[in-house]
Coordinates of C-alpha atoms in Angstrom, one line a residue:
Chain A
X27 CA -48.6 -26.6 -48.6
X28 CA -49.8 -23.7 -49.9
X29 CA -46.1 -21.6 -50.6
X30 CA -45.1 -24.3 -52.1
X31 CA -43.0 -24.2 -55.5
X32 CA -44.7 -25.3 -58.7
X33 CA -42.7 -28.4 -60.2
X34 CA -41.0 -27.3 -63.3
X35 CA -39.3 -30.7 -64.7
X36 CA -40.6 -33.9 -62.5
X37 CA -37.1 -36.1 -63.6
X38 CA -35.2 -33.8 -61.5
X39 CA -37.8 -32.1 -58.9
X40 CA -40.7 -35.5 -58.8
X41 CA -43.4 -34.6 -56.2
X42 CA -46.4 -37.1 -56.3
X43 CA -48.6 -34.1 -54.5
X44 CA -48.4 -31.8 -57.5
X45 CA -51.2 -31.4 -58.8
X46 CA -50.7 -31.8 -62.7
X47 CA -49.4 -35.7 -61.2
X48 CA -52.7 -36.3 -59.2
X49 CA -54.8 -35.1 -62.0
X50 CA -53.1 -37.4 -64.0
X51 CA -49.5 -38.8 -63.5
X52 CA -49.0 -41.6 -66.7
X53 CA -48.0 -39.2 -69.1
X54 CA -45.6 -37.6 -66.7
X55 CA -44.3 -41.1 -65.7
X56 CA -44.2 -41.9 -69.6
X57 CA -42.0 -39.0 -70.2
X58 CA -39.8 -40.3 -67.0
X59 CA -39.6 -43.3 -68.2
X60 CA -38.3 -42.4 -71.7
X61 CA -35.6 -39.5 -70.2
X62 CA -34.0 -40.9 -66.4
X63 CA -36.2 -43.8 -66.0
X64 CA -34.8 -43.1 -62.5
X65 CA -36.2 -39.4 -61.4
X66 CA -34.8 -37.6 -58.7
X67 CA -36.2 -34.7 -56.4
X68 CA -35.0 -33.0 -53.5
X69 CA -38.3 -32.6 -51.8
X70 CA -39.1 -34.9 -49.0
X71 CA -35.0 -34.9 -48.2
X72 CA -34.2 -36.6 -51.1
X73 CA -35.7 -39.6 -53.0
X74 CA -35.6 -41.6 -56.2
X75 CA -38.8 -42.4 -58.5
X76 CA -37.8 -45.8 -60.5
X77 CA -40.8 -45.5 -63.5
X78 CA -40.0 -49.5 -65.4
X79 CA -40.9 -52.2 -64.3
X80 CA -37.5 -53.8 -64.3
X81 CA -36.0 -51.1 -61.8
X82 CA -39.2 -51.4 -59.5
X83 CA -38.8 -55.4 -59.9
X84 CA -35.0 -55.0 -58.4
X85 CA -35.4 -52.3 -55.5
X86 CA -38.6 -54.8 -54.2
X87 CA -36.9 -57.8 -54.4
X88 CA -33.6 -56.4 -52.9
X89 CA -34.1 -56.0 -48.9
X90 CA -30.3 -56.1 -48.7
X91 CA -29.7 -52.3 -49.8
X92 CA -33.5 -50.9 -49.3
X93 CA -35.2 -50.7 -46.3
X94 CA -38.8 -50.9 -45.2
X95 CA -38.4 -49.1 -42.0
X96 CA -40.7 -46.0 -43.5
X97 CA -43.2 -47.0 -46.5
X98 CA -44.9 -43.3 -46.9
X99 CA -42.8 -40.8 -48.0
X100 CA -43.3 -37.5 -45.6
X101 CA -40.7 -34.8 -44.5
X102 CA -39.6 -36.5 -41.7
X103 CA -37.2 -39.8 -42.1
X104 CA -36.7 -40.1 -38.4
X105 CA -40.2 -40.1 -36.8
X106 CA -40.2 -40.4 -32.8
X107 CA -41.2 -43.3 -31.2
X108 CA -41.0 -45.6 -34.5
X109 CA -38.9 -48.9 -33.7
X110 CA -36.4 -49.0 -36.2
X111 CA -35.1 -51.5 -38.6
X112 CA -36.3 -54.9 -39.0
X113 CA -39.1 -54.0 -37.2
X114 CA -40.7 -50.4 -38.0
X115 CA -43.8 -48.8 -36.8
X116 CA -46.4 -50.9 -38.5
X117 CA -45.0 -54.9 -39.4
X118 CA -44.8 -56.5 -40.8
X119 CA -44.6 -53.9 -43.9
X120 CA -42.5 -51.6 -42.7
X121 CA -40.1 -54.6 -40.9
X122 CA -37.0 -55.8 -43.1
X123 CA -35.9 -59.4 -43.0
X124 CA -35.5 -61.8 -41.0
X125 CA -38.3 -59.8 -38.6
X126 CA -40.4 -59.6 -41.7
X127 CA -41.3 -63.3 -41.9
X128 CA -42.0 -63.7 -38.6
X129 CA -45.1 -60.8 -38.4
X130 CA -45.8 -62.0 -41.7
X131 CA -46.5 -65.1 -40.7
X132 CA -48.8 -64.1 -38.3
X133 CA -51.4 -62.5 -40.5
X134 CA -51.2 -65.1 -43.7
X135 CA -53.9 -67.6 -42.5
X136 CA -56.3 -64.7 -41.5
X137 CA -55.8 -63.1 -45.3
X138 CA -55.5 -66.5 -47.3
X139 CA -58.2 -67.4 -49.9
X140 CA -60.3 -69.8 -47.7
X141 CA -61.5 -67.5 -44.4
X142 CA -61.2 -64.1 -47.3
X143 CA -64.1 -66.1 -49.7
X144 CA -66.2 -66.8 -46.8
X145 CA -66.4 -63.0 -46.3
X146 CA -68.3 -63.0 -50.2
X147 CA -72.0 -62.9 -48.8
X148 CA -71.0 -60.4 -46.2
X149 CA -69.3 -57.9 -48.6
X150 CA -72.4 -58.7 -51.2
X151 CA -75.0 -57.3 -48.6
X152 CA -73.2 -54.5 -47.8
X153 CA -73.0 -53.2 -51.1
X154 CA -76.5 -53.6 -51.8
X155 CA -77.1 -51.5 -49.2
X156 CA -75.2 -49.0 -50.2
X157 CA -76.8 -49.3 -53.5
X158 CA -80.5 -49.3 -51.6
X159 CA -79.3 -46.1 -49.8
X160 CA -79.0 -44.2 -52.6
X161 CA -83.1 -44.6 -53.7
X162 CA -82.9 -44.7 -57.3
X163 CA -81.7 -41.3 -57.8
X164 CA -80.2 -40.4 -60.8
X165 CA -77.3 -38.6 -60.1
X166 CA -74.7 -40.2 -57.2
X167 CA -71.3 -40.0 -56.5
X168 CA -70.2 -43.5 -56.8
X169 CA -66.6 -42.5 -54.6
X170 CA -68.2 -41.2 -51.4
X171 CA -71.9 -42.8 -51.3
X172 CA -71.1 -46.5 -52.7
X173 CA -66.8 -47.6 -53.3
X174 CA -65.9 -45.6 -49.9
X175 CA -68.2 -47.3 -47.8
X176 CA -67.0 -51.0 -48.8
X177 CA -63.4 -51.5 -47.4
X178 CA -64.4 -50.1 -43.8
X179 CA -67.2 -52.1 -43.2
X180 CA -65.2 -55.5 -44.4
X181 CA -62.0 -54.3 -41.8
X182 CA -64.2 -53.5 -39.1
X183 CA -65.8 -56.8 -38.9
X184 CA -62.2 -58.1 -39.6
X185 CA -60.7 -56.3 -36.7
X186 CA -63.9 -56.2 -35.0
X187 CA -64.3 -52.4 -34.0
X188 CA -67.7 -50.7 -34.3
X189 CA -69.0 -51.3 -37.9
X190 CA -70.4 -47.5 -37.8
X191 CA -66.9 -46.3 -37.4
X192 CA -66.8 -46.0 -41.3
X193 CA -66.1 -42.2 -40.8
X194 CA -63.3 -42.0 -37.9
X195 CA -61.6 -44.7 -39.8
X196 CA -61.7 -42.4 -43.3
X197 CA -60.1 -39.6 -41.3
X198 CA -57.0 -41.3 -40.1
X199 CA -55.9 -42.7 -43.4
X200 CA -56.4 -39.0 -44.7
X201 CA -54.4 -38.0 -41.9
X202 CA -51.5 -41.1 -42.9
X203 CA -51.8 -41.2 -46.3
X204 CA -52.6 -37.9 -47.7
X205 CA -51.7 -34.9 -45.5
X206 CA -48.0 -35.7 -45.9
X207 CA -46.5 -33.0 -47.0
X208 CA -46.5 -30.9 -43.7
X209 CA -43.4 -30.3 -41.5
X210 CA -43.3 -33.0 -39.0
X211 CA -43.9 -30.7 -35.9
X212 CA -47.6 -30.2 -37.9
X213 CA -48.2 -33.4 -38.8
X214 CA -47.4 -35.3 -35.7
X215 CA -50.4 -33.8 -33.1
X216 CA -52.7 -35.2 -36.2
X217 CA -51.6 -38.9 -35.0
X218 CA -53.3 -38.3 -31.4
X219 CA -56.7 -39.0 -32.0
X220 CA -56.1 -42.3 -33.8
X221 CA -53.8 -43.5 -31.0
X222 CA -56.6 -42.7 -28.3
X223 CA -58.4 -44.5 -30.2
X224 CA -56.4 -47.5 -30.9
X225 CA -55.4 -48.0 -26.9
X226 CA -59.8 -47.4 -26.3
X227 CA -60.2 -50.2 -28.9
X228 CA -57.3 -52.9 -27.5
X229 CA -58.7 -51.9 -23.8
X230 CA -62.1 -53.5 -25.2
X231 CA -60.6 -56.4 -26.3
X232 CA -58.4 -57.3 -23.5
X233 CA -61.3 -56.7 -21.2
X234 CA -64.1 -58.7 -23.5
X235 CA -61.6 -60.8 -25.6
X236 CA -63.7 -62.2 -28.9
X237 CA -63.3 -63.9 -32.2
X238 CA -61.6 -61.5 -34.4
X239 CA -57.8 -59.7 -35.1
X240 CA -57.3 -57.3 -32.6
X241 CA -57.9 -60.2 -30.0
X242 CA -56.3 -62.6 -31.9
X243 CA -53.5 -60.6 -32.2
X244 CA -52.9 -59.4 -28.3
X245 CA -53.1 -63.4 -27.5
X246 CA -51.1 -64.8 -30.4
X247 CA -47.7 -65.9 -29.0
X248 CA -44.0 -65.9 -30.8
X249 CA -41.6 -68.3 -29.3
X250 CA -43.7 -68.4 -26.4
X251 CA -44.1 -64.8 -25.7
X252 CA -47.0 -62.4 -26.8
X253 CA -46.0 -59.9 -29.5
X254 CA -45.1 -56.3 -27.8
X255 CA -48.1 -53.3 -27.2
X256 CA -45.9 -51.3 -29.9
X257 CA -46.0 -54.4 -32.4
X258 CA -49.9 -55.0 -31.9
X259 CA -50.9 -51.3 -32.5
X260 CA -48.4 -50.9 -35.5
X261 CA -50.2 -54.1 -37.1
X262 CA -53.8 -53.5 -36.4
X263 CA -53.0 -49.4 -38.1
X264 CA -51.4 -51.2 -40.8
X265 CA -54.3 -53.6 -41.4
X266 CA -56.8 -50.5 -41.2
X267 CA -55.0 -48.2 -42.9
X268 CA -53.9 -50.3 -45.9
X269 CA -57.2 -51.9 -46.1
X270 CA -59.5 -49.1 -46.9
X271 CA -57.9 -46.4 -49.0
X272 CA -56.5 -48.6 -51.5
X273 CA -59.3 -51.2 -52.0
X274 CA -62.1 -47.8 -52.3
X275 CA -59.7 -46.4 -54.5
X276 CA -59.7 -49.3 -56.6
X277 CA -63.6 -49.5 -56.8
X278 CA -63.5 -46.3 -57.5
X279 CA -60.9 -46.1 -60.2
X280 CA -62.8 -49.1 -61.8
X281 CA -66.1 -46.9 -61.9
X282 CA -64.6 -44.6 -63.6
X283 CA -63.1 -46.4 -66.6
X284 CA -66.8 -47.9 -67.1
X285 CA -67.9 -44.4 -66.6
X286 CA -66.0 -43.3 -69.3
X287 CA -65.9 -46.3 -71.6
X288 CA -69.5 -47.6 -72.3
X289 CA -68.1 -50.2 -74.9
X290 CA -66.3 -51.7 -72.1
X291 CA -69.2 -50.8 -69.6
X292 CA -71.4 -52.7 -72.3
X293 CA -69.1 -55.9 -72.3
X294 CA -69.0 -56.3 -68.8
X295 CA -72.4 -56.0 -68.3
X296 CA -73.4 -58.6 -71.6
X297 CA -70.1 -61.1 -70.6
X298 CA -69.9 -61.6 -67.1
X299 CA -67.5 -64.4 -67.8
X300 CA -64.9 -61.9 -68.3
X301 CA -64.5 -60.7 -65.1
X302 CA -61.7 -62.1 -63.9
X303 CA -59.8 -60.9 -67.1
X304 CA -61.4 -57.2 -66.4
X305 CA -60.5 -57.5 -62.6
X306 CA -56.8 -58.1 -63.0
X307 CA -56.7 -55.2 -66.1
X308 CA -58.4 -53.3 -63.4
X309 CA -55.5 -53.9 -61.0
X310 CA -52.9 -53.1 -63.5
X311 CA -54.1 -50.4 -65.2
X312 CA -55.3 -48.2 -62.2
X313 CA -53.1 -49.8 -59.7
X314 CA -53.6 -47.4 -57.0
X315 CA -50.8 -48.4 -54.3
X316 CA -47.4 -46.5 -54.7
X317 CA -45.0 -48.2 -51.8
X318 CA -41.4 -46.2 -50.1
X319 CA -38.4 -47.4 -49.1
X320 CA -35.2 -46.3 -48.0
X321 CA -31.3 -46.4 -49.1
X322 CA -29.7 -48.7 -46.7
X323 CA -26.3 -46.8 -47.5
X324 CA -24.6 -44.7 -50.4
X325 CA -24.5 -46.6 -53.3
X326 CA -24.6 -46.5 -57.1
X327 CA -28.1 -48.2 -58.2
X328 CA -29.6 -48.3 -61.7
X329 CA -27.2 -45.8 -62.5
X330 CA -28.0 -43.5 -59.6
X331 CA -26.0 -41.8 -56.9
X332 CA -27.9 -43.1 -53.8
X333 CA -27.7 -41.3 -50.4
X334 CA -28.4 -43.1 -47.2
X335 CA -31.9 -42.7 -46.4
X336 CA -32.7 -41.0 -49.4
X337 CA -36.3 -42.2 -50.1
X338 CA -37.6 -44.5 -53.3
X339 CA -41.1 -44.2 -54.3
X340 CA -41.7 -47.5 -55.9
X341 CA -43.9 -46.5 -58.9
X342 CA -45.6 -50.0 -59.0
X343 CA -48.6 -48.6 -61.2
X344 CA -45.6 -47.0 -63.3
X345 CA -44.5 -50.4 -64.0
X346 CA -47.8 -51.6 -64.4
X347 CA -47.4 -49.1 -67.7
X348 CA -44.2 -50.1 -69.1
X349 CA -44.4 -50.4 -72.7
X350 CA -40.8 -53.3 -71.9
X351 CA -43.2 -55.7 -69.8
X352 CA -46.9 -55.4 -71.7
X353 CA -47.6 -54.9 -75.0
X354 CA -49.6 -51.8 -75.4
X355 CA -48.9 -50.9 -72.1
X356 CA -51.0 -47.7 -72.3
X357 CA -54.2 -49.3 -73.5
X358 CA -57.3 -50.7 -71.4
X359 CA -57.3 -54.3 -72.9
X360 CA -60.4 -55.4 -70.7
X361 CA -60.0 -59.6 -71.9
X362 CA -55.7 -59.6 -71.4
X363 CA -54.9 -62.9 -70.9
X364 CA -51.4 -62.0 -70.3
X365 CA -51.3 -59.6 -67.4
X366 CA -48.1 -60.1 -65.0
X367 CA -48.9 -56.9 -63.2
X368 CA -47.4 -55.9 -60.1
X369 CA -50.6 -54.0 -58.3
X370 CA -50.1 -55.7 -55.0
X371 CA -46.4 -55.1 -55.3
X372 CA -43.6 -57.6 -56.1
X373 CA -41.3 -59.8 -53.4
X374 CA -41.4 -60.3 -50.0
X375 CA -44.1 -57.4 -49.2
X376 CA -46.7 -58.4 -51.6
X377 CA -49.8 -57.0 -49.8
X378 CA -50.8 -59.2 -47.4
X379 CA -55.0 -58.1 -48.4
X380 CA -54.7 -59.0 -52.0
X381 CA -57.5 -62.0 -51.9
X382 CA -59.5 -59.5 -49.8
X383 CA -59.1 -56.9 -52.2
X384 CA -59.3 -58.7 -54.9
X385 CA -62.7 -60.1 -53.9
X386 CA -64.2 -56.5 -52.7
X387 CA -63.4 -55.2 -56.0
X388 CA -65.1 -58.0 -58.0
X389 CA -68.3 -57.8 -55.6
X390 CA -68.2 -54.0 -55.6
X391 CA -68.3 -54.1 -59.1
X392 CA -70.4 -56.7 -59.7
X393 CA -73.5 -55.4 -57.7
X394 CA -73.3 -51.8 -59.2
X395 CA -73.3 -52.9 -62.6
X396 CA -76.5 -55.1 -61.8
X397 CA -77.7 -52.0 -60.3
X398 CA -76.6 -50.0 -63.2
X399 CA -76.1 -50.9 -66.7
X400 CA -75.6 -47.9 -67.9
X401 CA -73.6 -45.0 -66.8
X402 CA -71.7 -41.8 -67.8
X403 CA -70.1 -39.0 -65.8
X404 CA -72.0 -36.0 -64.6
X405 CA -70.9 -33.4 -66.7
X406 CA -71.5 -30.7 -64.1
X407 CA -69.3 -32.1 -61.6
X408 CA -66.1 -32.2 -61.0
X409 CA -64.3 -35.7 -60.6
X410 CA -61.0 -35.5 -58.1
X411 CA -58.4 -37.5 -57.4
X412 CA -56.5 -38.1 -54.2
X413 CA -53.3 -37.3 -53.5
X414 CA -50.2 -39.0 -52.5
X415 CA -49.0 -42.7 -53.0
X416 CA -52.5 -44.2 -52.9
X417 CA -54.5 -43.4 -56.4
X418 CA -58.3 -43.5 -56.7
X419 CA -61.2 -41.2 -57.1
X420 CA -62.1 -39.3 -54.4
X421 CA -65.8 -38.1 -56.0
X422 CA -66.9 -39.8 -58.9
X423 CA -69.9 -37.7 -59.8
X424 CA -72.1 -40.1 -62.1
X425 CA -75.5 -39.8 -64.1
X426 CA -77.3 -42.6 -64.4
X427 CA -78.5 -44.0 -67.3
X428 CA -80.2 -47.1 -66.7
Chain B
X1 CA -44.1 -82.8 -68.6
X2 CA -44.7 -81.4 -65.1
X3 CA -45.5 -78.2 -63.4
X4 CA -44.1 -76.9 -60.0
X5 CA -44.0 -74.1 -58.0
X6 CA -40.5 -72.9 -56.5
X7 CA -41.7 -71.9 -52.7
X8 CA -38.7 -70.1 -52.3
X9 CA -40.5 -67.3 -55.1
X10 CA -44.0 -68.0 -54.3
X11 CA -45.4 -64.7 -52.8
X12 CA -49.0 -65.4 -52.7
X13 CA -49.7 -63.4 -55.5
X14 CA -52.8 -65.8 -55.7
X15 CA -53.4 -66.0 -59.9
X16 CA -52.4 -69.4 -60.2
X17 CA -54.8 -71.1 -58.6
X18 CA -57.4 -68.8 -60.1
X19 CA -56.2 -69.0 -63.4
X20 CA -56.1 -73.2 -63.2
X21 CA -57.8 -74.2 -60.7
X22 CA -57.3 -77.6 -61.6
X23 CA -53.3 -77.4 -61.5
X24 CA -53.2 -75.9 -58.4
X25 CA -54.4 -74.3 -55.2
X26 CA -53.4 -72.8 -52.7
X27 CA -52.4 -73.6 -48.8
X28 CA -52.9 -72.3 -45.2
X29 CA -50.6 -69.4 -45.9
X30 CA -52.4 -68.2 -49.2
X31 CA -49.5 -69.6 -51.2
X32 CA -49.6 -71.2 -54.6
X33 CA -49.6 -75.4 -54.6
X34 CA -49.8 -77.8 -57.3
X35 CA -52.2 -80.7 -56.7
X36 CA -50.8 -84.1 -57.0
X37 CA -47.5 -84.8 -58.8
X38 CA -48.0 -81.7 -61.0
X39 CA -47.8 -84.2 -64.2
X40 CA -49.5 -82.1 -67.4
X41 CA -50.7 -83.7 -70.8
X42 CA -51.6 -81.8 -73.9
X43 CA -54.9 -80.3 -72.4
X44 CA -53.6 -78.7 -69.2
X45 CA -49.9 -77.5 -70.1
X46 CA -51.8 -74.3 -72.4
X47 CA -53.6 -74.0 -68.9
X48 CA -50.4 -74.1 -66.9
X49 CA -48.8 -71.8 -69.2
X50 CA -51.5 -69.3 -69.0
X51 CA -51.0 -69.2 -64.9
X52 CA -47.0 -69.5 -65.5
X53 CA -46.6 -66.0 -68.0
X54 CA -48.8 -64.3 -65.4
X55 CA -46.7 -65.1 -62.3
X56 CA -45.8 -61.9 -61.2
X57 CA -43.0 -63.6 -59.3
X58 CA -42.1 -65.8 -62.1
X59 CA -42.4 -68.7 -59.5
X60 CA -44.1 -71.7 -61.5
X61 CA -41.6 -73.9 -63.4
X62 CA -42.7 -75.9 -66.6
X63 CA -40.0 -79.4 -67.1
X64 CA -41.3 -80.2 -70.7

């Protein structure tokens, strides 16, 4: 990563690693937007960057020439071992139709809005003691003492794996989500520790079956047979991978906007009514959750010469910034009572967590601004930002105000 | 004037039901539902409305 070449114009050479775009991508997808508002690069083998909403709308919604077979873009399109298309290495999001509904299926009722609310008390407590943990001091870094902490605790319980396994679980999504741009013979011995871990966890539950995912999932039968080993595994990584790196990222994104904007800070705090309104502005306006897909064949698309298996980053936050589908697009509007965003992406893959994340981020946010009414960035710190197609703060170095 | 929900589009986005609760809710799968008939009078169609324009998946249909 380190020899590698410095982007010089992102509509022709896009790389969501570089580090002008992690620091800050919406003016670079602004300019996009205005100039292709299709970028191309040759990096990662080849791949397309769609910037409005209406071109991000079509490629989700159109499982005929996009595949879901690979959803993170890395250097290697033709991993070992992945089942390929409908099914992929993780369904049901990376399966195509007509697998897809059939994993989907599967998870709905354990993600809908009736057993997701009954988590509220749960999630409550463990925030507050988070927010005990950190003793009243003054200065805290609201990403990796308080937001990161949230999401693994809530998927642990979910999938019912040791709730202090906060830490191994933060390593693999590094590993998945943000170390992507090695070569694959690099990046594939990284995957070894999370499968051992994995086949140590579904050993557990087969021999001492119990109340949660994992065992629900090893018993739950299709047509009257159980679901495969391969299908299992891929589900429960999906489920813990997608369910802590973007929900944290979100609490942490959020933390930072009423970090930096005490009016807004001051509203929330005086007019807890408007949560729901700030939640959802939240969502679209920090969207963290970038989503890949490949070209099923050569093709002509929004004006593009598409290569087979040439990847598409689906810039849902770019879309959540397009001037054509919000009015002032570019503008924190924290009441926006019209605010069709696409965070949780659009179609047939809407994430399947989106009542769970939903709810974290409203509880997350909830109990730190009764903690903390008032708070500004440490000056003497640095806040960074992760890299790769899942957006947050990564240390959110605060000073506390009161 | 009614309200419906084509389940064909539905995705679960899941602001419907928080939007107006009254209107609708949501079933076993996390997808939207409208409760009863889905008939509107003056009061609720602003409310159904409101949850229609933020549909993400434009799936809730308004027959004025």
């Amino acid at each position: 990563m380190t020899d590698k070449k410095p982007v010089v114009d992102f509509a022709t050479d896009w790389d969501h690693t570089d580090p002008r775009w992690v620091e800050d991508p919406y003016p670079i997808w602004q300019d996009l937007r205005e100039r292709c508002p299709v970028a191309h690069t040759e990096r990662y083998g080849g791949g397309w960057f769609p910037t409005t909403h209406d071109v991000v709308s079509a490629i989700a919604n159109d499982t005929e020439h996009f595949t879901s077979r690979l959803v993170v873009v890395t250097n290697n399109k033709y991993p070992e071992g992945a089942p390929p298309a409908p099914i992929g290495g993780a369904p049901p999001i990376t399966s195509d139709p007509p697998f897809h509904a059939i994993a989907r299926r599967l998870l709905l009722p354990a993600f809908a809005p009736g057993p997701i609310n009954a988590l509220e008390p749960q999630i409550r407590a463990l925030c507050r003691k988070h927010l005990d943990e950190l003793n009243g001091e003054s200065f805290i870094d609201a990403a990796s003492q308080y937001a990161q902490y949230i999401p693994p605790g809530v998927i642990a319980h979910m999938l019912g794996f040791p709730a202090e396994d906060g830490e191994i679980f933060r390593d693999f999504v590094h590993v998945v989500l943000d170390l992507i741009d090695l070569s694959p013979e690099d990046r594939a011995p990284l995957f070894v520790p999370m499968a051992e871990y994995f086949d140590q966890q579904i050993a557990d539950h087969v021999a001492h079956p119990r109340d949660d995912l994992t065992s629900y999932l090893l018993n739950v039968e299709v047509a009257g047979a159980k679901l495969s080993p391969e299908h299992v595994r891929g589900t429960m990584v999906l489920i813990l991978i997608a369910g802590i790196d973007t929900t944290w990222s979100a609490i942490g994104a959020s933390l930072w906007h009423l970090a930096t904007h005490p009016e807004d800070l001051g509203r929330l705090v005086n007019e807890p009514d408007l949560m729901p309104l700030a939640i959802e502005e939240f969502l679209r306006f920090y969207a963290p959750v970038t989503m890949a897909r490949l070209v099923k064949d050569d093709m002509e698309f929004a004006g593009c010469p598409m290569k087979k298996d040439d990847w598409i980053l689906l810039g849902f936050p770019a879309a959540n910034r397009d001037p054509a589908a919000f009015d002032a697009a570019d503008t924190f509007v924290i009441d926006r009572a019209l605010n069709r965003h696409a965070a949780f992406g659009l179609g047939i893959h809407r994430c399947v967590g989106s009542n769970l994340a939903r709810l974290e981020l409203r509880v997350a946010i909830e109990e730190f601004i009764a903690r903390y009414a008032k708070f500004e960035l440490d000056s003497s710190k640095v806040v960074t930002w992760a890299q790769g197609q899942v957006r947050g703060p990564r240390h959110l170095p605060l000073r506390i105000l009161g | 004037m009614r309200v419906s929900i084509d389940t064909e589009i539905c995705q679960g986005q899941g602001r419907c039901f928080s939007i107006a609760p009254s209107i609708f809710d949501f079933d076993e799968l996390g997808n939207g539902v409208v409760i009863g008939d889905g008939t509107l009078n003056e009061e609720t169609l602003s409310l159904a409305r409101l949850a229609q324009s933020n549909c993400p998946e434009h799936a809730i249909f308004i027959e004025e």
